[in-house]
């Protein structure tokens, strides 16, 4: 048999914003997450759902860092892509940006089956900040968009069950310390792209598991799914059962519908245009949940759509598939276990919604999908052939520590980088090396085994700093404070410790002391800063913002103004800091000047999904309606 499926490299040129540097301050607090259910609402939910809603929710972003260094200036940029295609479908994958399937084209008809974003514009929707809209994304870790949204994945060519090639993507997910892989398989002559997924728990203890594959489709698609009821999570942020929404529902505000597909029914969801053409996603039964998300028809939802794709890009809605019935749940992965499933994405045409399941069965029988999963499973352990892209070195560090054998997903030592170097030294010698030059501290590893190593390492100020961060992550807040305080007398760099202690003060309601420590930390950083390069500028911006906010909270406006004036002009010009300036001016009793900031116009590049910072501040300036450019409201006023 002649195999004509091809995998090749390609370069996309898109108007793209630069990602910029990560925030160097350890994320001792979670970013705001809107998908949370009040304890009282769980009483009315099915028992298994209520249990999984409370199963080890994320308490910290550590050891991952926040990605907030991006802006909104887009210039033509080349983005590396990998293309897998046969004579029926062409899938374009971005290995350097979370392994996103950016495009899926049905070649005989020329139809794009996905919402293909014409720009690359990060926005603050991922668990750790930077995320972008469009295509098919692979969400692992915890409720929300994965921390790997804008991160590189490993990629390689591997043998497929039919004798051709598959494109394997894999990485180490750091929130839960789990390796995973996605094998993209496009058999010769097939109208369906297979995504063969495996998540492994190599640990000797259970781990909370989470997976949702999210597909953006054009907004005008009608969503068809084999369910009469759904669990709705809307503007009131309550999870409750409703009748399944109309196929082209568009409420005034953003909404999630988690469809309640009856047990035994085939798992699928389709997005069809007015003529009945579009995309269907189906899977083996392990991937239980199906969901639709819409931004809504209100001005806030429209603004978000424009924000993510640019004027004229067109809107989108999302169809999703996950391990649980809702995205608010985490499932249990037993010790030394794995979960595998197969998804399929392809074109579908149906005369009516009632015809979809029949047409799907003709195009891709349920038994055929199960057979494809069985055929793929023996190939999941096949070692990669030609390497096509490189991810991070964190998996290599964990494999070096444990000597785990993970067939099919190698994490070799050559992928270790400067970020992992001090932790490799701690593993080898029992000592965390001191930095070779003055600079902001690197990332901290916080898992119990690394925390144990830090506790037995020589107690240098640098080690005590990282130990405190690991203890904070573990919930031992008092011991974390003691570690940071022990480090202060001998530390050559005070500001990282003072900032951590300030966060601890805030968590305990000691806002005055927190403000004082923030002011001292920022002064120390300004004295220590060696240059205006990317790393130091990121540290100054992050600490300066937190310091101004802490000082304004206790009405120390003069000190807040001093921090503001000490920021580099380029930082003060950013939209986030223009908003902060308006708040500072209002605190100084200068509402006209604060209003002038709004009138001049600014864009807060890292505005968090669900944030009401813009409309709250605007409301303090007068009674005029919020201008459309600042309207990102996702809920009615009063909720």
Coordinates of C-alpha atoms in Angstrom, one line a residue:
X1 CA 0.0 0.0 0.0
X2 CA 1.3 3.4 -0.9
X3 CA 1.0 5.9 2.0
X4 CA 0.5 9.5 0.9
X5 CA 0.1 11.1 4.3
X6 CA 2.7 13.8 4.6
X7 CA 4.2 15.7 7.6
X8 CA 6.2 18.8 6.6
X9 CA 7.5 22.0 8.1
X10 CA 5.9 25.4 7.2
X11 CA 6.3 29.0 8.3
X12 CA 3.2 31.1 8.9
X13 CA 3.5 34.9 8.8
X14 CA 0.9 36.6 10.9
X15 CA 0.4 40.0 12.5
X16 CA 1.6 39.0 16.0
X17 CA 2.3 40.5 19.3
X18 CA 5.5 39.5 21.1
X19 CA 5.0 37.3 24.1
X20 CA 7.6 39.1 26.1
X21 CA 9.3 37.9 29.3
X22 CA 7.6 36.0 32.1
X23 CA 6.8 37.7 35.4
X24 CA 9.8 37.0 37.6
X25 CA 7.8 37.3 40.9
X26 CA 6.7 33.9 42.2
X27 CA 2.9 33.6 41.9
X28 CA 2.0 33.2 45.6
X29 CA -1.6 33.7 44.7
X30 CA -3.8 32.4 42.0
X31 CA -5.0 34.7 39.2
X32 CA -8.7 35.3 39.4
X33 CA -10.7 32.3 38.1
X34 CA -14.4 32.8 37.3
X35 CA -15.2 29.1 37.1
X36 CA -15.8 28.3 40.7
X37 CA -19.0 26.9 42.4
X38 CA -20.2 28.1 45.8
X39 CA -20.2 25.3 48.4
X40 CA -23.9 25.8 49.0
X41 CA -24.7 25.1 45.3
X42 CA -23.2 21.7 45.5
X43 CA -26.0 20.3 47.6
X44 CA -28.3 20.2 44.5
X45 CA -25.8 18.5 42.2
X46 CA -25.3 14.7 41.5
X47 CA -23.2 13.1 44.1
X48 CA -20.3 12.2 41.8
X49 CA -20.2 15.7 40.3
X50 CA -20.2 17.4 43.7
X51 CA -17.4 15.1 44.8
X52 CA -15.3 15.9 41.7
X53 CA -16.0 19.6 42.0
X54 CA -14.2 19.5 45.4
X55 CA -11.4 17.1 44.4
X56 CA -8.1 18.9 44.9
X57 CA -8.9 22.2 43.1
X58 CA -5.8 24.2 42.2
X59 CA -4.4 26.2 45.1
X60 CA -1.4 27.7 43.5
X61 CA 0.2 28.3 40.1
X62 CA 3.6 27.3 41.4
X63 CA 6.0 26.2 40.0
X64 CA 4.7 27.9 36.8
X65 CA 5.3 31.6 36.3
X66 CA 2.8 34.2 35.1
X67 CA 3.1 35.2 31.5
X68 CA 2.1 38.9 31.3
X69 CA 4.9 40.5 29.3
X70 CA 3.0 40.8 26.1
X71 CA 1.5 43.9 24.6
X72 CA -0.9 44.7 21.8
X73 CA 1.5 46.0 19.1
X74 CA 1.3 43.4 16.3
X75 CA 3.9 43.2 13.5
X76 CA 4.4 40.6 10.8
X77 CA 6.1 37.6 12.5
X78 CA 7.1 34.2 11.3
X79 CA 5.7 31.3 13.3
X80 CA 7.0 27.8 12.9
X81 CA 4.3 25.3 12.0
X82 CA 4.0 21.6 11.2
X83 CA 1.6 20.4 8.6
X84 CA 0.1 16.9 8.5
X85 CA -2.0 16.2 5.4
X86 CA -3.4 13.6 3.1
X87 CA -5.5 14.0 0.0
X88 CA -8.6 14.9 2.1
X89 CA -7.5 17.0 5.1
X90 CA -4.7 19.4 5.9
X91 CA -4.0 20.2 9.6
X92 CA -1.6 23.0 10.6
X93 CA -0.1 22.7 14.0
X94 CA 1.9 25.2 16.1
X95 CA 4.3 23.2 18.3
X96 CA 5.8 26.4 19.8
X97 CA 2.4 27.6 21.0
X98 CA 0.9 24.8 22.9
X99 CA 0.6 22.4 20.0
X100 CA -2.5 24.2 18.8
X101 CA -4.1 22.9 15.6
X102 CA -4.5 26.4 14.1
X103 CA -6.2 25.2 10.9
X104 CA -8.0 22.2 9.6
X105 CA -9.0 22.4 5.9
X106 CA -11.2 19.9 4.0
X107 CA -9.3 19.8 0.7
X108 CA -12.0 18.6 -1.7
X109 CA -14.4 21.5 -0.7
X110 CA -11.7 24.0 0.3
X111 CA -13.6 24.6 3.6
X112 CA -11.8 25.7 6.7
X113 CA -13.4 23.7 9.5
X114 CA -12.2 25.7 12.4
X115 CA -12.2 29.4 13.4
X116 CA -8.7 30.4 12.2
X117 CA -7.6 33.5 13.9
X118 CA -5.9 35.9 11.5
X119 CA -3.6 37.3 14.2
X120 CA -1.6 36.0 17.1
X121 CA -2.7 38.2 20.1
X122 CA -2.1 36.9 23.7
X123 CA -4.7 37.9 26.3
X124 CA -5.1 37.1 30.0
X125 CA -7.3 34.0 29.8
X126 CA -5.0 31.1 30.7
X127 CA -4.4 29.9 34.2
X128 CA -1.1 31.7 34.1
X129 CA -2.0 34.6 31.8
X130 CA -1.1 34.5 28.1
X131 CA -3.6 32.7 25.9
X132 CA -4.8 33.2 22.3
X133 CA -8.0 32.3 20.5
X134 CA -8.6 29.9 17.6
X135 CA -8.1 26.4 16.5
X136 CA -8.0 23.2 18.6
X137 CA -6.2 23.4 22.0
X138 CA -5.2 20.8 24.5
X139 CA -6.1 21.8 28.0
X140 CA -4.5 19.8 30.8
X141 CA -3.8 20.6 34.5
X142 CA -6.7 22.3 36.2
X143 CA -9.9 24.2 35.5
X144 CA -9.1 26.8 32.9
X145 CA -6.9 27.2 29.9
X146 CA -3.6 25.3 30.3
X147 CA -0.4 27.0 31.4
X148 CA 1.1 25.6 28.2
X149 CA -1.2 27.7 26.0
X150 CA 1.8 29.8 24.7
X151 CA 4.6 27.4 25.5
X152 CA 6.6 25.1 23.3
X153 CA 5.9 21.3 23.1
X154 CA 8.2 18.5 22.0
X155 CA 7.2 17.2 18.5
X156 CA 8.4 14.3 16.4
X157 CA 7.5 12.0 13.6
X158 CA 6.5 8.5 14.8
X159 CA 5.2 5.4 12.9
X160 CA 1.4 5.1 12.6
X161 CA -0.6 1.9 12.8
X162 CA -1.3 2.0 9.0
X163 CA 2.3 2.1 8.1
X164 CA 2.4 5.9 7.6
X165 CA 3.5 8.6 10.0
X166 CA 1.9 10.3 13.0
X167 CA 2.8 13.7 14.5
X168 CA 3.5 13.3 18.2
X169 CA 3.3 16.2 20.6
X170 CA 4.3 15.7 24.2
X171 CA 5.3 17.7 27.4
X172 CA 5.6 17.6 31.1
X173 CA 2.6 19.4 32.7
X174 CA 4.0 21.1 35.8
X175 CA 0.9 22.0 37.9
X176 CA 0.2 18.2 38.5
X177 CA 3.6 16.8 37.4
X178 CA 2.2 14.6 34.6
X179 CA 3.6 13.7 31.2
X180 CA 1.1 13.6 28.3
X181 CA 1.1 13.1 24.6
X182 CA -1.1 13.8 21.6
X183 CA -0.6 11.7 18.5
X184 CA -2.1 13.3 15.4
X185 CA -2.8 10.6 12.9
X186 CA -4.3 11.2 9.5
X187 CA -4.7 7.9 7.7
X188 CA -4.5 7.8 3.9
X189 CA -7.8 8.8 2.4
X190 CA -9.4 9.6 5.8
X191 CA -11.8 12.5 6.2
X192 CA -11.0 12.6 9.9
X193 CA -8.0 13.8 11.9
X194 CA -7.4 11.4 14.8
X195 CA -6.0 12.9 18.1
X196 CA -4.8 9.9 20.2
X197 CA -4.2 11.2 23.7
X198 CA -2.5 9.6 26.7
X199 CA -2.0 11.2 30.2
X200 CA 0.2 9.2 32.6
X201 CA 0.6 9.3 36.3
X202 CA 4.0 7.9 37.1
X203 CA 3.8 8.7 40.8
X204 CA 3.2 6.3 43.6
X205 CA 0.2 8.2 44.7
X206 CA -3.1 9.4 43.1
X207 CA -3.1 12.7 41.2
X208 CA -6.1 14.9 40.2
X209 CA -6.6 14.7 36.5
X210 CA -8.1 17.2 34.0
X211 CA -8.4 17.4 30.3
X212 CA -10.6 19.4 27.9
X213 CA -10.0 19.6 24.1
X214 CA -11.3 23.0 23.0
X215 CA -12.2 23.8 19.4
X216 CA -13.1 27.3 18.1
X217 CA -15.6 27.4 15.3
X218 CA -17.2 30.4 13.5
X219 CA -19.8 32.1 15.6
X220 CA -22.6 31.6 13.1
X221 CA -22.5 27.8 13.5
X222 CA -25.4 25.9 15.0
X223 CA -24.3 23.5 17.7
X224 CA -25.8 20.0 17.7
X225 CA -25.2 17.5 20.4
X226 CA -27.1 14.3 21.5
X227 CA -28.4 15.7 24.7
X228 CA -31.7 17.2 25.9
X229 CA -30.3 18.8 29.1
X230 CA -27.2 20.7 30.1
X231 CA -25.5 22.1 33.1
X232 CA -25.3 25.9 32.6
X233 CA -22.7 28.2 34.1
X234 CA -23.6 31.7 33.1
X235 CA -23.5 35.3 34.2
X236 CA -24.8 34.5 37.7
X237 CA -21.9 31.9 38.1
X238 CA -24.0 29.1 39.4
X239 CA -24.0 25.6 38.0
X240 CA -27.5 24.4 37.4
X241 CA -29.4 22.0 35.1
X242 CA -31.4 23.5 32.2
X243 CA -32.9 22.3 29.0
X244 CA -30.3 22.1 26.2
X245 CA -30.0 25.5 24.6
X246 CA -31.2 26.3 21.1
X247 CA -28.6 25.1 18.5
X248 CA -27.6 28.7 17.6
X249 CA -28.2 30.2 21.1
X250 CA -26.6 33.6 21.8
X251 CA -27.4 35.0 25.3
X252 CA -26.6 38.6 26.2
X253 CA -23.6 37.5 28.4
X254 CA -21.0 34.7 28.2
X255 CA -22.2 31.2 29.0
X256 CA -21.0 27.7 29.3
X257 CA -23.3 24.7 28.7
X258 CA -22.0 21.3 29.7
X259 CA -24.3 18.8 27.9
X260 CA -25.7 15.9 29.8
X261 CA -25.3 13.1 27.3
X262 CA -27.1 10.0 28.4
X263 CA -24.9 7.0 29.4
X264 CA -24.5 4.6 26.5
X265 CA -24.9 7.3 23.8
X266 CA -22.1 8.0 21.4
X267 CA -20.0 11.0 22.4
X268 CA -20.0 13.8 19.7
X269 CA -20.7 17.4 19.1
X270 CA -21.1 19.2 15.7
X271 CA -21.0 22.8 14.5
X272 CA -22.8 23.4 11.2
X273 CA -23.5 26.4 9.0
X274 CA -26.8 27.4 7.6
X275 CA -26.4 24.9 4.7
X276 CA -25.7 22.0 7.1
X277 CA -22.0 21.9 6.4
X278 CA -19.3 22.0 9.2
X279 CA -17.3 20.2 11.7
X280 CA -18.0 17.2 13.9
X281 CA -15.9 16.1 16.9
X282 CA -16.3 12.6 18.3
X283 CA -14.3 10.3 20.6
X284 CA -14.1 7.0 22.4
X285 CA -16.1 6.9 25.6
X286 CA -13.3 7.8 27.9
X287 CA -13.8 11.5 26.9
X288 CA -17.2 11.9 28.6
X289 CA -18.0 15.5 28.6
X290 CA -19.2 17.9 25.8
X291 CA -19.5 21.7 26.2
X292 CA -20.4 24.8 24.3
X293 CA -19.1 28.3 25.2
X294 CA -20.3 31.6 23.7
X295 CA -19.2 35.1 24.4
X296 CA -22.8 36.4 24.1
X297 CA -24.4 39.1 22.1
X298 CA -23.8 41.9 24.6
X299 CA -21.4 44.7 24.1
X300 CA -18.9 43.2 26.5
X301 CA -18.8 39.9 24.6
X302 CA -18.5 41.6 21.3
X303 CA -15.6 43.7 22.6
X304 CA -13.8 40.5 23.9
X305 CA -14.2 38.9 20.4
X306 CA -12.7 42.0 18.8
X307 CA -9.9 42.1 21.4
X308 CA -8.9 38.5 20.7
X309 CA -9.1 38.5 16.9
X310 CA -8.9 42.1 15.8
X311 CA -11.5 44.2 13.9
X312 CA -13.2 42.2 11.1
X313 CA -11.8 38.9 12.2
X314 CA -15.3 37.5 12.9
X315 CA -16.6 36.0 16.1
X316 CA -16.3 32.4 17.3
X317 CA -17.8 30.0 19.8
X318 CA -16.2 26.9 21.3
X319 CA -17.1 23.3 21.3
X320 CA -15.2 21.2 23.8
X321 CA -14.7 17.6 25.1
X322 CA -13.4 16.6 28.5
X323 CA -12.8 13.8 30.9
X324 CA -15.6 14.9 33.3
X325 CA -19.1 16.2 32.7
X326 CA -18.0 19.8 33.5
X327 CA -14.8 21.8 33.5
X328 CA -15.2 22.5 37.1
X329 CA -14.4 18.9 38.1
X330 CA -11.1 17.0 38.5
X331 CA -11.0 13.3 38.2
X332 CA -8.8 10.9 40.1
X333 CA -5.8 9.3 38.3
X334 CA -4.7 6.3 40.3
X335 CA -1.0 5.8 41.2
X336 CA 1.1 4.5 38.3
X337 CA -1.8 4.6 35.9
X338 CA -2.7 6.2 32.6
X339 CA -5.8 7.2 30.7
X340 CA -6.0 7.0 26.9
X341 CA -8.6 7.9 24.4
X342 CA -9.0 8.8 20.7
X343 CA -10.7 11.9 19.3
X344 CA -11.7 12.5 15.7
X345 CA -12.3 15.8 13.9
X346 CA -13.7 16.0 10.4
X347 CA -16.2 17.5 8.0
X348 CA -19.9 16.6 8.2
X349 CA -22.9 17.6 6.1
X350 CA -26.5 17.0 7.4
X351 CA -29.9 18.0 6.1
X352 CA -31.1 18.6 9.6
X353 CA -29.8 18.3 13.2
X354 CA -31.7 15.0 13.5
X355 CA -29.6 13.6 10.6
X356 CA -26.2 14.4 12.3
X357 CA -25.8 11.1 14.2
X358 CA -26.8 9.0 11.3
X359 CA -24.4 10.8 9.0
X360 CA -21.7 10.5 11.5
X361 CA -22.2 6.8 11.8
X362 CA -22.0 6.5 8.0
X363 CA -18.8 8.6 7.8
X364 CA -17.1 7.2 10.9
X365 CA -18.8 4.2 12.5
X366 CA -18.6 4.1 16.3
X367 CA -17.1 0.6 16.1
X368 CA -14.5 1.9 13.6
X369 CA -13.4 4.6 16.1
X370 CA -13.0 2.0 18.8
X371 CA -11.0 -0.1 16.4
X372 CA -8.7 2.8 15.6
X373 CA -8.0 3.4 19.3
X374 CA -7.2 -0.3 19.7
X375 CA -4.9 -0.1 16.7
X376 CA -3.1 3.0 18.0
X377 CA -2.6 1.9 21.6
X378 CA 0.4 -0.4 20.8
X379 CA 2.1 2.5 19.0
X380 CA 1.8 4.9 21.9
X381 CA 5.1 3.6 23.3
X382 CA 6.9 3.7 20.0
X383 CA 10.0 5.9 20.4
X384 CA 9.9 9.1 18.2
X385 CA 11.9 9.3 15.0
X386 CA 12.8 12.6 13.5
X387 CA 12.5 15.4 16.1
X388 CA 10.6 18.4 14.7
X389 CA 10.4 20.7 17.7
X390 CA 11.7 21.0 21.3
X391 CA 9.8 21.7 24.4
X392 CA 11.0 22.6 27.9
X393 CA 13.7 20.8 30.0
X394 CA 11.5 20.3 33.1
X395 CA 10.5 16.8 32.1
X396 CA 14.2 15.9 31.6
X397 CA 14.9 17.1 35.2
X398 CA 12.1 15.0 36.6
X399 CA 13.2 11.9 34.7
X400 CA 16.8 12.6 35.9
X401 CA 15.6 12.7 39.5
X402 CA 13.4 9.5 39.3
X403 CA 14.9 7.5 36.5
X404 CA 11.3 6.9 35.3
X405 CA 10.9 5.0 32.1
X406 CA 8.3 6.7 29.9
X407 CA 8.3 4.9 26.5
X408 CA 7.2 7.1 23.7
X409 CA 7.8 10.4 25.4
X410 CA 11.5 10.8 26.0
X411 CA 12.8 13.7 28.0
X412 CA 16.5 13.5 27.4
X413 CA 19.2 15.4 29.3
X414 CA 20.2 17.6 26.3
X415 CA 16.9 19.4 26.6
X416 CA 18.0 20.8 30.1
X417 CA 18.6 24.6 30.0
X418 CA 19.9 27.3 32.2
X419 CA 16.6 27.4 34.1
X420 CA 17.0 23.8 35.2
X421 CA 20.8 24.1 35.9
X422 CA 20.6 25.0 39.6
X423 CA 18.1 22.3 40.4
X424 CA 20.2 19.7 38.6
X425 CA 23.1 20.8 40.9
X426 CA 20.9 20.5 44.0
X427 CA 20.0 17.0 42.8
X428 CA 23.6 16.1 42.2
X429 CA 25.3 17.7 45.2
X430 CA 22.6 18.5 47.7
X431 CA 23.4 22.2 47.5
X432 CA 21.5 24.9 45.6
X433 CA 24.2 27.1 44.0
X434 CA 24.3 30.8 44.5
X435 CA 23.6 32.9 41.4
X436 CA 26.7 33.8 39.5
X437 CA 25.6 37.4 39.0
X438 CA 23.1 39.7 40.5
X439 CA 19.7 39.3 38.8
X440 CA 16.1 38.4 39.8
X441 CA 15.7 34.9 41.2
X442 CA 14.9 32.1 38.9
X443 CA 11.8 29.8 39.2
X444 CA 11.3 27.7 42.3
X445 CA 10.4 24.0 42.3
X446 CA 7.8 23.2 44.9
X447 CA 6.9 19.5 44.8
X448 CA 7.4 17.6 48.0
X449 CA 10.6 15.9 46.9
X450 CA 12.2 19.2 45.9
X451 CA 11.0 20.9 49.1
X452 CA 12.7 18.0 51.1
X453 CA 16.0 18.7 49.2
X454 CA 15.8 22.4 50.0
X455 CA 15.2 21.7 53.7
X456 CA 18.4 19.6 53.9
X457 CA 20.5 21.9 51.8
X458 CA 22.9 24.4 53.4
X459 CA 20.8 27.3 54.6
X460 CA 22.0 30.1 52.4
X461 CA 19.8 33.2 51.9
X462 CA 19.2 32.0 48.3
X463 CA 18.1 28.6 49.5
X464 CA 15.9 30.0 52.2
X465 CA 14.1 32.2 49.7
X466 CA 13.3 29.1 47.5
X467 CA 12.4 27.0 50.5
X468 CA 10.0 29.6 51.7
X469 CA 8.3 29.7 48.3
X470 CA 8.0 25.8 48.4
X471 CA 6.6 25.9 51.9
X472 CA 4.1 28.6 51.0
X473 CA 2.9 26.4 48.1
X474 CA 2.5 23.4 50.5
X475 CA 0.2 25.5 52.7
X476 CA 2.8 26.0 55.5
X477 CA 2.5 29.8 55.5
X478 CA 4.0 30.3 59.0
X479 CA 7.1 28.3 58.2
X480 CA 7.5 30.1 54.8
X481 CA 7.5 33.4 56.6
X482 CA 10.2 32.1 59.0
X483 CA 12.4 31.0 56.1
X484 CA 12.1 34.4 54.4
X485 CA 12.8 36.2 57.7
X486 CA 15.8 34.0 58.4
X487 CA 17.3 34.9 55.0
X488 CA 17.0 38.7 55.4
X489 CA 20.0 39.5 57.6
X490 CA 22.6 38.0 55.2
X491 CA 20.8 38.3 51.9
X492 CA 22.7 40.4 49.3
X493 CA 19.3 41.0 47.6
X494 CA 16.5 42.0 49.9
X495 CA 13.6 42.8 47.5
X496 CA 12.6 39.3 46.6
X497 CA 12.3 38.4 50.3
X498 CA 10.5 41.6 51.2
X499 CA 8.0 41.1 48.5
X500 CA 7.2 37.6 49.6
X501 CA 6.8 38.8 53.2
X502 CA 4.5 41.6 51.9
X503 CA 2.2 39.1 50.2
X504 CA 2.1 37.1 53.4
X505 CA 1.1 40.2 55.3
X506 CA -1.7 40.9 52.9
X507 CA -3.0 37.4 53.2
X508 CA -3.1 37.9 57.0
X509 CA -4.9 41.3 56.7
X510 CA -1.7 43.3 57.7
X511 CA -2.1 45.8 55.0
X512 CA -0.1 48.6 56.6
X513 CA 2.9 46.4 57.1
X514 CA 2.5 45.0 53.6
X515 CA 2.6 48.5 52.1
X516 CA 5.7 49.3 54.1
X517 CA 7.5 46.2 53.0
X518 CA 6.5 46.8 49.4
X519 CA 7.9 50.3 49.5
X520 CA 11.1 49.0 50.9
X521 CA 11.3 46.2 48.4
X522 CA 10.8 48.6 45.4
X523 CA 13.5 50.9 46.8
X524 CA 15.9 48.0 47.1
X525 CA 15.1 46.8 43.6
X526 CA 15.8 50.3 42.2
X527 CA 19.2 50.3 43.9
X528 CA 20.1 46.8 42.7
X529 CA 18.9 47.0 39.1
X530 CA 21.9 46.6 36.8
X531 CA 20.4 47.6 33.5
X532 CA 17.2 48.3 31.5
X533 CA 17.2 44.9 29.9
X534 CA 14.2 42.6 29.6
X535 CA 14.6 40.7 32.9
X536 CA 15.2 43.7 35.1
X537 CA 12.4 45.7 33.4
X538 CA 10.0 42.8 33.9
X539 CA 10.9 42.7 37.6
X540 CA 10.5 46.5 38.0
X541 CA 7.1 46.5 36.2
X542 CA 5.8 43.6 38.3
X543 CA 7.0 44.9 41.7
X544 CA 6.1 48.5 40.9
X545 CA 2.5 47.6 40.1
X546 CA 2.1 45.5 43.2
X547 CA 3.7 48.3 45.3
X548 CA 1.5 51.1 44.0
X549 CA -1.6 48.9 44.5
X550 CA -0.6 48.0 48.1
X551 CA 0.2 51.7 49.0
X552 CA -3.1 52.9 47.5
X553 CA -5.0 50.4 49.5
X554 CA -3.8 52.1 52.8
X555 CA -4.1 55.6 51.3
X556 CA -0.4 56.3 51.2
X557 CA -0.8 58.3 47.9
X558 CA 2.5 60.2 48.2
X559 CA 4.5 57.0 48.5
X560 CA 2.5 55.5 45.7
X561 CA 3.3 58.5 43.6
X562 CA 7.0 58.1 44.4
X563 CA 7.0 54.5 43.2
X564 CA 5.1 55.6 40.0
X565 CA 7.6 58.3 39.3
X566 CA 10.5 55.8 39.7
X567 CA 9.2 53.5 37.0
X568 CA 10.8 53.7 33.6
X569 CA 8.9 55.9 31.1
X570 CA 8.3 52.8 28.9
X571 CA 6.6 51.0 31.7
X572 CA 4.4 54.0 32.6
X573 CA 3.2 54.1 29.0
X574 CA 1.8 50.6 29.1
X575 CA -2.0 50.3 29.3
X576 CA -2.0 48.5 32.6
X577 CA 0.0 51.4 34.1
X578 CA -2.2 54.0 32.5
X579 CA -5.1 52.5 34.3
X580 CA -3.0 52.5 37.5
X581 CA -2.2 56.1 36.9
X582 CA -5.9 57.0 36.7
X583 CA -6.5 55.2 40.0
X584 CA -3.6 57.1 41.6
X585 CA -4.8 60.5 40.3
X586 CA -8.3 59.8 41.6
X587 CA -6.8 58.9 45.0
X588 CA -4.9 62.2 44.9
X589 CA -8.2 64.0 44.5
X590 CA -7.7 64.8 40.8
X591 CA -10.7 63.3 39.1
X592 CA -10.5 65.5 36.0
X593 CA -6.9 64.3 35.4
X594 CA -8.0 60.7 35.9
X595 CA -10.8 61.2 33.4
X596 CA -8.3 62.7 30.9
X597 CA -6.4 59.4 31.0
X598 CA -9.5 57.6 29.8
X599 CA -10.2 60.2 27.2
X600 CA -6.7 59.9 25.8
X601 CA -7.2 56.2 25.4
X602 CA -5.3 53.1 26.6
X603 CA -5.5 49.3 26.2
X604 CA -4.8 47.0 29.2
X605 CA -3.1 44.2 27.3
X606 CA -3.3 41.8 30.3
X607 CA -6.9 42.6 31.3
X608 CA -8.1 39.4 33.1
X609 CA -11.2 37.6 31.8
X610 CA -14.0 38.6 34.1
X611 CA -12.2 41.6 35.5
X612 CA -14.4 44.7 36.3
X613 CA -11.4 47.0 37.0
X614 CA -12.2 49.3 34.1
X615 CA -15.9 49.8 34.7
X616 CA -15.5 50.1 38.5
X617 CA -13.0 52.9 38.1
X618 CA -15.0 54.6 35.4
X619 CA -18.1 54.6 37.6
X620 CA -16.2 56.6 40.2
X621 CA -15.5 59.3 37.7
X622 CA -19.1 60.2 36.8
X623 CA -22.4 59.0 35.5
X624 CA -21.7 58.7 31.8
X625 CA -22.0 55.3 30.2
X626 CA -18.9 53.3 29.9
X627 CA -17.3 53.8 26.5
X628 CA -17.4 50.8 24.2
X629 CA -13.6 50.5 24.0
X630 CA -13.5 49.9 27.7
X631 CA -16.6 47.6 27.9
X632 CA -15.4 44.1 28.7
X633 CA -18.3 43.3 31.1
X634 CA -19.2 39.7 31.3
X635 CA -22.1 40.1 33.8
X636 CA -25.0 42.4 34.3
X637 CA -24.4 45.2 36.8
X638 CA -25.2 44.2 40.3
X639 CA -24.2 40.5 40.0

